[in-house]
Amino acid sequence: MILACDETGRKLPPAIIVNSTKKKPRISLINGVLVFHNPKTSMANSNIMSKWIKIMLPWSGDKTLLILDSFRAHLSKDIKHTCDENNIIRAVIPGGLTSKCQPLGLT
């Protein structure tokens, strides 16, 4: 599951990843939830995260701060490239500190 909020605290639509029986990955919006249908696994990966960033984050030309935990897909070169292309600064919370530093981890 991917949860995010903007700088005002407004929650963005949640996203989930489901293991799909389809051969190709696809994305749908179901009842306000962004659903990534992945034929390989129900886990997030750098490809899904890159798509989520492109769909959800670049609202303006201003720099955006994206706070991530230290999940391996968040640290990949693909995510770094996607963020660089979209004027997004990544801040990675060290392992074990998500519940103390990331408000959405508490709700």
Short mmCIF file of C-alpha atoms in Angstrom, two decimals:
data_model
loop_
_atom_site.label_atom_id
_atom_site.label_comp_id
_atom_site.label_asym_id
_atom_site.label_seq_id
_atom_site.Cartn_x
_atom_site.Cartn_y
_atom_site.Cartn_z
CA MET A 1 0.00 0.00 0.00
CA ILE A 2 1.18 3.51 -0.79
CA LEU A 3 -0.02 6.34 1.44
CA ALA A 4 0.92 9.98 0.96
CA CYS A 5 -0.13 13.49 1.91
CA ASP A 6 0.68 16.95 0.65
CA GLU A 7 2.31 19.78 2.59
CA THR A 8 -1.03 20.79 4.12
CA GLY A 9 -1.66 17.30 5.50
CA ARG A 10 -4.35 16.48 2.91
CA LYS A 11 -4.19 12.76 2.17
CA LEU A 12 -3.70 11.78 -1.46
CA PRO A 13 -5.68 8.86 -2.87
CA PRO A 14 -4.23 5.60 -1.54
CA ALA A 15 -2.64 3.07 -3.88
CA ILE A 16 -2.48 -0.69 -3.58
CA ILE A 17 -0.64 -3.36 -5.53
CA VAL A 18 -2.46 -6.59 -6.31
CA ASN A 19 -1.18 -9.79 -7.86
CA SER A 20 -2.97 -9.99 -11.20
CA THR A 21 -3.81 -12.91 -13.44
CA LYS A 22 -3.27 -10.69 -16.49
CA LYS A 23 0.02 -11.02 -18.38
CA LYS A 24 0.66 -7.25 -18.60
CA PRO A 25 0.74 -4.82 -15.67
CA ARG A 26 -2.05 -2.26 -15.65
CA ILE A 27 -3.38 0.55 -13.49
CA SER A 28 -6.98 1.31 -12.60
CA LEU A 29 -8.87 3.65 -10.28
CA ILE A 30 -11.46 1.81 -8.18
CA ASN A 31 -13.58 3.76 -5.67
CA GLY A 32 -10.89 6.42 -5.33
CA VAL A 33 -8.08 3.91 -4.83
CA LEU A 34 -5.28 3.67 -7.39
CA VAL A 35 -4.80 -0.07 -8.08
CA PHE A 36 -1.64 -1.40 -9.68
CA HIS A 37 -2.29 -4.85 -11.16
CA ASN A 38 1.07 -6.64 -11.20
CA PRO A 39 1.31 -10.11 -12.79
CA LYS A 40 4.40 -11.02 -10.75
CA THR A 41 3.72 -10.06 -7.14
CA SER A 42 1.60 -7.90 -4.86
CA MET A 43 4.73 -6.08 -3.66
CA ALA A 44 5.79 -2.62 -4.74
CA ASN A 45 8.83 -2.40 -6.99
CA SER A 46 10.76 0.43 -8.63
CA ASN A 47 8.62 0.27 -11.79
CA ILE A 48 5.38 0.67 -9.80
CA MET A 49 6.89 3.41 -7.64
CA SER A 50 8.07 5.30 -10.75
CA LYS A 51 4.57 5.14 -12.23
CA TRP A 52 3.04 6.28 -8.94
CA ILE A 53 5.43 9.25 -8.76
CA LYS A 54 4.58 10.30 -12.33
CA ILE A 55 0.83 10.00 -11.69
CA MET A 56 0.60 11.53 -8.22
CA LEU A 57 3.37 14.03 -7.60
CA PRO A 58 4.27 16.57 -10.28
CA TRP A 59 1.49 19.12 -9.74
CA SER A 60 3.60 22.14 -10.60
CA GLY A 61 7.04 23.15 -11.78
CA ASP A 62 8.07 23.78 -8.17
CA LYS A 63 10.41 21.45 -6.38
CA THR A 64 8.67 18.70 -4.44
CA LEU A 65 9.99 16.86 -1.40
CA LEU A 66 9.21 13.13 -1.34
CA ILE A 67 9.85 11.42 1.99
CA LEU A 68 10.41 7.68 1.63
CA ASP A 69 11.33 4.85 3.94
CA SER A 70 14.38 2.73 3.17
CA PHE A 71 12.49 0.08 1.17
CA ARG A 72 14.81 -1.22 -1.54
CA ALA A 73 12.61 -0.03 -4.44
CA HIS A 74 12.74 3.53 -3.06
CA LEU A 75 16.54 3.51 -3.24
CA SER A 76 16.85 2.30 -6.84
CA LYS A 77 18.45 4.18 -9.72
CA ASP A 78 15.07 4.16 -11.51
CA ILE A 79 13.41 6.08 -8.67
CA LYS A 80 16.32 8.51 -8.44
CA HIS A 81 16.07 9.11 -12.22
CA THR A 82 12.27 9.55 -12.09
CA CYS A 83 12.57 12.03 -9.23
CA ASP A 84 15.35 13.96 -10.96
CA GLU A 85 13.26 14.21 -14.16
CA ASN A 86 10.25 15.53 -12.22
CA ASN A 87 12.03 18.08 -10.00
CA ILE A 88 11.49 15.93 -6.89
CA ILE A 89 13.92 15.80 -3.98
CA ARG A 90 14.07 12.44 -2.20
CA ALA A 91 14.53 12.22 1.57
CA VAL A 92 14.99 8.68 2.87
CA ILE A 93 14.11 7.81 6.47
CA PRO A 94 16.69 5.36 7.88
CA GLY A 95 15.50 1.81 8.61
CA GLY A 96 13.68 1.35 11.91
CA LEU A 97 12.65 5.01 12.21
CA THR A 98 9.59 5.15 9.92
CA SER A 99 7.05 5.07 12.78
CA LYS A 100 8.87 7.93 14.51
CA CYS A 101 9.46 10.17 11.45
CA GLN A 102 6.69 9.42 8.98
CA PRO A 103 3.21 10.52 10.15
CA LEU A 104 1.27 8.27 7.76
CA GLY A 105 3.01 5.24 9.28
CA LEU A 106 1.11 6.00 12.50
CA THR A 107 -2.43 6.13 11.14
#
